[in-house]
Short mmCIF file of C-alpha atoms and ligand atoms in Angstrom, two decimals:
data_model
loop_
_atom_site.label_atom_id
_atom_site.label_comp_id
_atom_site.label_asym_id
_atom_site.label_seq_id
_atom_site.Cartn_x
_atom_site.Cartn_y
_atom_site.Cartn_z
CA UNK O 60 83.99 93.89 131.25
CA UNK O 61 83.25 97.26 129.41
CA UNK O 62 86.65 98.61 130.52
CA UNK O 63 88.42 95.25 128.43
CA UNK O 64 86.24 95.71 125.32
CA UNK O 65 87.07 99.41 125.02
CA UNK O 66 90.73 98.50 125.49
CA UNK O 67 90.60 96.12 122.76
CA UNK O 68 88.93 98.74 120.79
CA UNK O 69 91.31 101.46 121.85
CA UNK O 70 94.18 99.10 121.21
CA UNK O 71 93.13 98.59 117.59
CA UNK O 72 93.02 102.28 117.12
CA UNK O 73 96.84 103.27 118.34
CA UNK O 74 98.00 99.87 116.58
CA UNK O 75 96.49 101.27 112.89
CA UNK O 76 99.25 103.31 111.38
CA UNK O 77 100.34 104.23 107.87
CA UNK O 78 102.60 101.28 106.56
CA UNK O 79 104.41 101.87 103.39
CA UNK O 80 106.78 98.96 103.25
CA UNK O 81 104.61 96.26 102.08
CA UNK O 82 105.49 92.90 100.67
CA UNK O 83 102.81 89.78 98.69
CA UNK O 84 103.45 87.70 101.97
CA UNK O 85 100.27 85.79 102.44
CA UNK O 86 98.94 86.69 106.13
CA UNK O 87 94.82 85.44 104.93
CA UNK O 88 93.70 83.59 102.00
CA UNK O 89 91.50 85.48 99.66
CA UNK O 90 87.78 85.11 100.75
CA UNK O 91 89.08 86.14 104.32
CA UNK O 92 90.12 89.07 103.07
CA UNK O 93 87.28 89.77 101.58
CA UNK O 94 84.67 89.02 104.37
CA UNK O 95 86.79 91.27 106.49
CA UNK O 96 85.90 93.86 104.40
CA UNK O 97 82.59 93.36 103.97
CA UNK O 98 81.95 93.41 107.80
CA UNK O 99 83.72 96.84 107.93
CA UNK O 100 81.96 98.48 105.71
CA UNK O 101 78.76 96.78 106.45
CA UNK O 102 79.05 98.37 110.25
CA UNK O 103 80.03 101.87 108.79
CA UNK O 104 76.64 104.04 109.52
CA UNK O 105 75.60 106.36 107.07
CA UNK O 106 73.53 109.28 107.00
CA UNK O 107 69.76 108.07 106.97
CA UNK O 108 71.51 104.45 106.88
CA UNK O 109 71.75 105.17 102.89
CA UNK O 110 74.68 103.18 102.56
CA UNK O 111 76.51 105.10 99.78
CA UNK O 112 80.01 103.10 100.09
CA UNK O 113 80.40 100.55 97.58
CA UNK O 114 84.10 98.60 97.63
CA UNK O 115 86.02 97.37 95.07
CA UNK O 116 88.57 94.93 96.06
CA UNK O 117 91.59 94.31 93.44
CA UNK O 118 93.84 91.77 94.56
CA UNK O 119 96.46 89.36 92.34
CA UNK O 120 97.25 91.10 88.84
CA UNK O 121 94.21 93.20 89.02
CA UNK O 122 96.04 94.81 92.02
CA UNK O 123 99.55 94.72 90.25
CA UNK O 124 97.53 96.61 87.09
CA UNK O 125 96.30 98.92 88.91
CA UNK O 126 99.60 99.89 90.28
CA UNK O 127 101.98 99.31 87.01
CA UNK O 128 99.86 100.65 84.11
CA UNK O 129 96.63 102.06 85.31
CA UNK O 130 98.33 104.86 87.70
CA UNK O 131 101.38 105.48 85.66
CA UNK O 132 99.16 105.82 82.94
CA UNK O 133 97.03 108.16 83.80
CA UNK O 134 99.64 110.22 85.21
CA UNK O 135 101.20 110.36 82.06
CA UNK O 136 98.59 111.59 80.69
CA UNK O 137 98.02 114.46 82.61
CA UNK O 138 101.17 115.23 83.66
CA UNK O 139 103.96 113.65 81.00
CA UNK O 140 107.21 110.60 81.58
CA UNK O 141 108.74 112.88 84.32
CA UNK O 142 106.00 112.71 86.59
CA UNK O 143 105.75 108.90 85.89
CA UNK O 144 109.31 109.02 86.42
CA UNK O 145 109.12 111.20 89.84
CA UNK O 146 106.62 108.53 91.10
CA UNK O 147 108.07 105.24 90.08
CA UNK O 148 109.72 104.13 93.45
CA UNK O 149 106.50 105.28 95.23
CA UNK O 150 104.15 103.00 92.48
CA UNK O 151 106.24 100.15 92.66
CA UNK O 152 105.85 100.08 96.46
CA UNK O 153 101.89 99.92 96.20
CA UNK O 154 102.67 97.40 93.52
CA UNK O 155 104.66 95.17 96.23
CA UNK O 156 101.44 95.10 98.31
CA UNK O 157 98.62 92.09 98.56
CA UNK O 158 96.17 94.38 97.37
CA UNK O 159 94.47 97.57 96.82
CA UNK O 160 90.28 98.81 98.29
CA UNK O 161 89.13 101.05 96.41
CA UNK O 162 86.32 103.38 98.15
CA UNK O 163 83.17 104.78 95.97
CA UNK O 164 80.53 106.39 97.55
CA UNK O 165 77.31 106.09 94.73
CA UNK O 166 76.72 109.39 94.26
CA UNK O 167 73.21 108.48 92.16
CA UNK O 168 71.78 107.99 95.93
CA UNK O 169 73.30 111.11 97.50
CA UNK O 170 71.14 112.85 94.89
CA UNK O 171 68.37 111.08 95.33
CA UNK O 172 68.40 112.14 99.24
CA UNK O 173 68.92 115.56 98.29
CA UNK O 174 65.91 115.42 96.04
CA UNK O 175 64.04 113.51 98.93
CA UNK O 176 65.27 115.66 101.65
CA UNK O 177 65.80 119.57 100.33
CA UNK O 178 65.85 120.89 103.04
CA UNK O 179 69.03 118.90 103.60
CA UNK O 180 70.47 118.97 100.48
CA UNK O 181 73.87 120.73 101.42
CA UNK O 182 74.53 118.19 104.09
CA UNK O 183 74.42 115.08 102.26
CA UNK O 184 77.22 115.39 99.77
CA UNK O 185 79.46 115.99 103.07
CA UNK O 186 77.92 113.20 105.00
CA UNK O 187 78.36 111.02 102.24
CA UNK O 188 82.32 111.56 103.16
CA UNK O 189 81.68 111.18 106.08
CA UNK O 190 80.47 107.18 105.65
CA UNK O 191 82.85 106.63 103.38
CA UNK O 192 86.16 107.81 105.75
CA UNK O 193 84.05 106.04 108.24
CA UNK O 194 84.44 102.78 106.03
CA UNK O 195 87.49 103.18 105.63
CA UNK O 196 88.80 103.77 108.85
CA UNK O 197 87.34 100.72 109.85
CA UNK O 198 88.41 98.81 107.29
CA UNK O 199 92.18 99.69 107.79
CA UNK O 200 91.59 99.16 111.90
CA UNK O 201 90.33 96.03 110.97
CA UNK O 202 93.04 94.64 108.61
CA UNK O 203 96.08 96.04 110.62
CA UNK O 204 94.22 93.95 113.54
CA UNK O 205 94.56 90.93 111.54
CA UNK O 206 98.35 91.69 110.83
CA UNK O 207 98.58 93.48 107.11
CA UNK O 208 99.76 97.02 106.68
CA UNK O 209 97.95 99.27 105.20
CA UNK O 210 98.03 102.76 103.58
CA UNK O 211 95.68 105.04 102.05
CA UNK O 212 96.44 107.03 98.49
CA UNK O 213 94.24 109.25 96.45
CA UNK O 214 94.80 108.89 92.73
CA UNK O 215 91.03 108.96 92.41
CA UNK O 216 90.48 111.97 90.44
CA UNK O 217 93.32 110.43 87.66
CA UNK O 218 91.86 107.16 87.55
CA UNK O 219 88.57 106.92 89.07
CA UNK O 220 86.56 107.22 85.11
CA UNK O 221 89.27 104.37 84.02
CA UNK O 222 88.78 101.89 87.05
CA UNK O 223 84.38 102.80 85.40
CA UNK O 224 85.32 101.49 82.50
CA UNK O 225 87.70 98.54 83.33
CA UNK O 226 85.47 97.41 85.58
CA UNK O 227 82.24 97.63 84.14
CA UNK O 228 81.25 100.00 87.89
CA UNK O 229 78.07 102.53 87.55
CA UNK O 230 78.89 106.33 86.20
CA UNK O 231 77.45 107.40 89.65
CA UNK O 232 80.67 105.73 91.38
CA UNK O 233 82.75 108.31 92.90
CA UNK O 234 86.25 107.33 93.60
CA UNK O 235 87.18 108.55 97.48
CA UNK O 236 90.74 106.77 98.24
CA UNK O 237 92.42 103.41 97.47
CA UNK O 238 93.92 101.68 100.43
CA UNK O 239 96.78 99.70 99.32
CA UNK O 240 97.38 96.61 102.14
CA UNK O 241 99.92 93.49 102.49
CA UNK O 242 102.39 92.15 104.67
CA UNK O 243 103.79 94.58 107.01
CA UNK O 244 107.59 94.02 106.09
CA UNK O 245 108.91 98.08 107.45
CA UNK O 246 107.69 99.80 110.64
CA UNK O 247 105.47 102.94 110.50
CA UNK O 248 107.06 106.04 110.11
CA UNK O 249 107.67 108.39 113.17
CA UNK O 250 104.66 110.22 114.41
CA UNK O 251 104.16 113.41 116.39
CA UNK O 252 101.16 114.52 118.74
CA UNK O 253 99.74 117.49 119.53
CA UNK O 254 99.16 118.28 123.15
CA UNK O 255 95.42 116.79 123.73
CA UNK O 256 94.29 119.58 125.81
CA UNK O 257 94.55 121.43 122.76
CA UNK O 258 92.25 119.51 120.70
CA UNK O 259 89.80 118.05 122.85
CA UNK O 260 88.50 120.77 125.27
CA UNK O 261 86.04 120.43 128.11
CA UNK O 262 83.34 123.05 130.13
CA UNK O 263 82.15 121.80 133.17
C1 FMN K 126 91.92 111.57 104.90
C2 FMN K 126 93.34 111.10 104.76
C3 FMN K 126 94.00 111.27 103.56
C4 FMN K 126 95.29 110.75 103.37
N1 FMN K 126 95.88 110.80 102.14
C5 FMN K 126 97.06 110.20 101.96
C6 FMN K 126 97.64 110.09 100.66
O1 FMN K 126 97.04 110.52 99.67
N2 FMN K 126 98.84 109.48 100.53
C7 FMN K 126 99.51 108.97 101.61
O2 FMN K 126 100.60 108.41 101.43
N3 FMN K 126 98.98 109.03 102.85
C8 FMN K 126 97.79 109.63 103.04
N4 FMN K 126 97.23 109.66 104.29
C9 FMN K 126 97.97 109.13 105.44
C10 FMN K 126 98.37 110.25 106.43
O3 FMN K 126 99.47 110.96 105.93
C11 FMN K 126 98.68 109.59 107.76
O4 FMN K 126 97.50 108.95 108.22
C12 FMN K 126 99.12 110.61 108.84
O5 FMN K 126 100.37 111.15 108.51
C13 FMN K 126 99.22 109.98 110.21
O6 FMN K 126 100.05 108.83 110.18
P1 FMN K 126 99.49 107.41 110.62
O7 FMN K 126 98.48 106.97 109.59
O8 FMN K 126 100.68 106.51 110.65
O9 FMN K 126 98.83 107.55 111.96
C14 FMN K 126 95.95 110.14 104.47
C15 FMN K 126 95.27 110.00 105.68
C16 FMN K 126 93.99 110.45 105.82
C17 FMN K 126 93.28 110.21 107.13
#
């Protein structure tokens, strides 16, 4: 019985890849897609169970915003038209997708350990990336189990004081990643391996 569960579990893991050929094809209505998430990152521990991640789910236009004007804009602003231009295939392929996650982790709490817990303060800003990759692993094992593709982009540091303001989100949100999902429409990519004996090692 053990041996099936963690086969489930370790099928789920080698089935999540990084799927960039996504189309709107509905796989889940809405509020599915939704409570998915929630359970991921509700299971995602944290250190001291603080519970830093906070999710933002865009789907419809808000997701097809995000992608059009919000990214290409603040691109442009930082780096002019020809990196817009540069980028323009890649954006309208998030675009194509169902939806995007984006991952905060509140940093107004990670402080607030820090100030609780000196003695730890160094560890928690680390930790707190630690929950949050942990939520977000889970949450893309989770939706590629359920048939969507997913993959995971980092325009965070562009748009992350934007997404604040569009969205009315606390100034202690930090933006981690966005994980853009949909319907699976292209294969993953090819994917090499390193030996394992070279990256799991064992004294006995
Ligand atoms: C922490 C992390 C950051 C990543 N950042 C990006 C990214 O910014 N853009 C992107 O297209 N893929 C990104 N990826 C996807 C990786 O390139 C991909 O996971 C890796 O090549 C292995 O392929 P796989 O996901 O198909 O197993 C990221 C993955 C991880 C785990």
């Amino acid at each position: 019985m053990p041996q099936q569960l963690s086969s489930g579990f370790l099928n789920a893991i080698q089935n999540r890849r990084t799927i960039y050929g996504l189309t709107k094809k509905t796989i889940l209505p809405d509020p599915q897609i939704v409570q998915l998430v929630q359970q991921a990152v509700r299971e995602a521990p944290s250190a001291f169970n603080v519970q830093s991640s906070r999710v933002v789910i865009l789907l419809g236009k808000q997701h097809d915003d995000y992608w059009n004007q919000i990214v290409p804009a603040s691109l442009r602003a930082v780096a002019g038209e020809s990196a817009v231009e540069a980028s323009k295939g890649k954006l309208a392929g998030f675009a194509n997708g169902v939806g995007t996650i984006l991952f905060f982790e509140d940093e107004a709490l990670i402080k607030g350990q820090q100030q609780s817990f000196p003695q730890y303060a160094a560890g928690f800003p680390l930790w707190s990336n630690h929950h949050s990759g942990i939520a977000q692993i889970y949450t893309w094992v989770l939706l590629e189990s359920e048939g969507y593709g997913c993959n995971l982009q980092h325009y965070g540091g562009l748009t992350g004081e934007t997404l604040k303001k569009v969205y009315n989100l606390p100034e202690s949100y930090k933006l981690q990643s966005e994980m853009v999902f949909g319907y699976p429409e292209a294969p993953a990519g090819e994917k090499s391996y390193m030996n394992d004996n070279e990256r799991v090692i064992v004294f006995n």
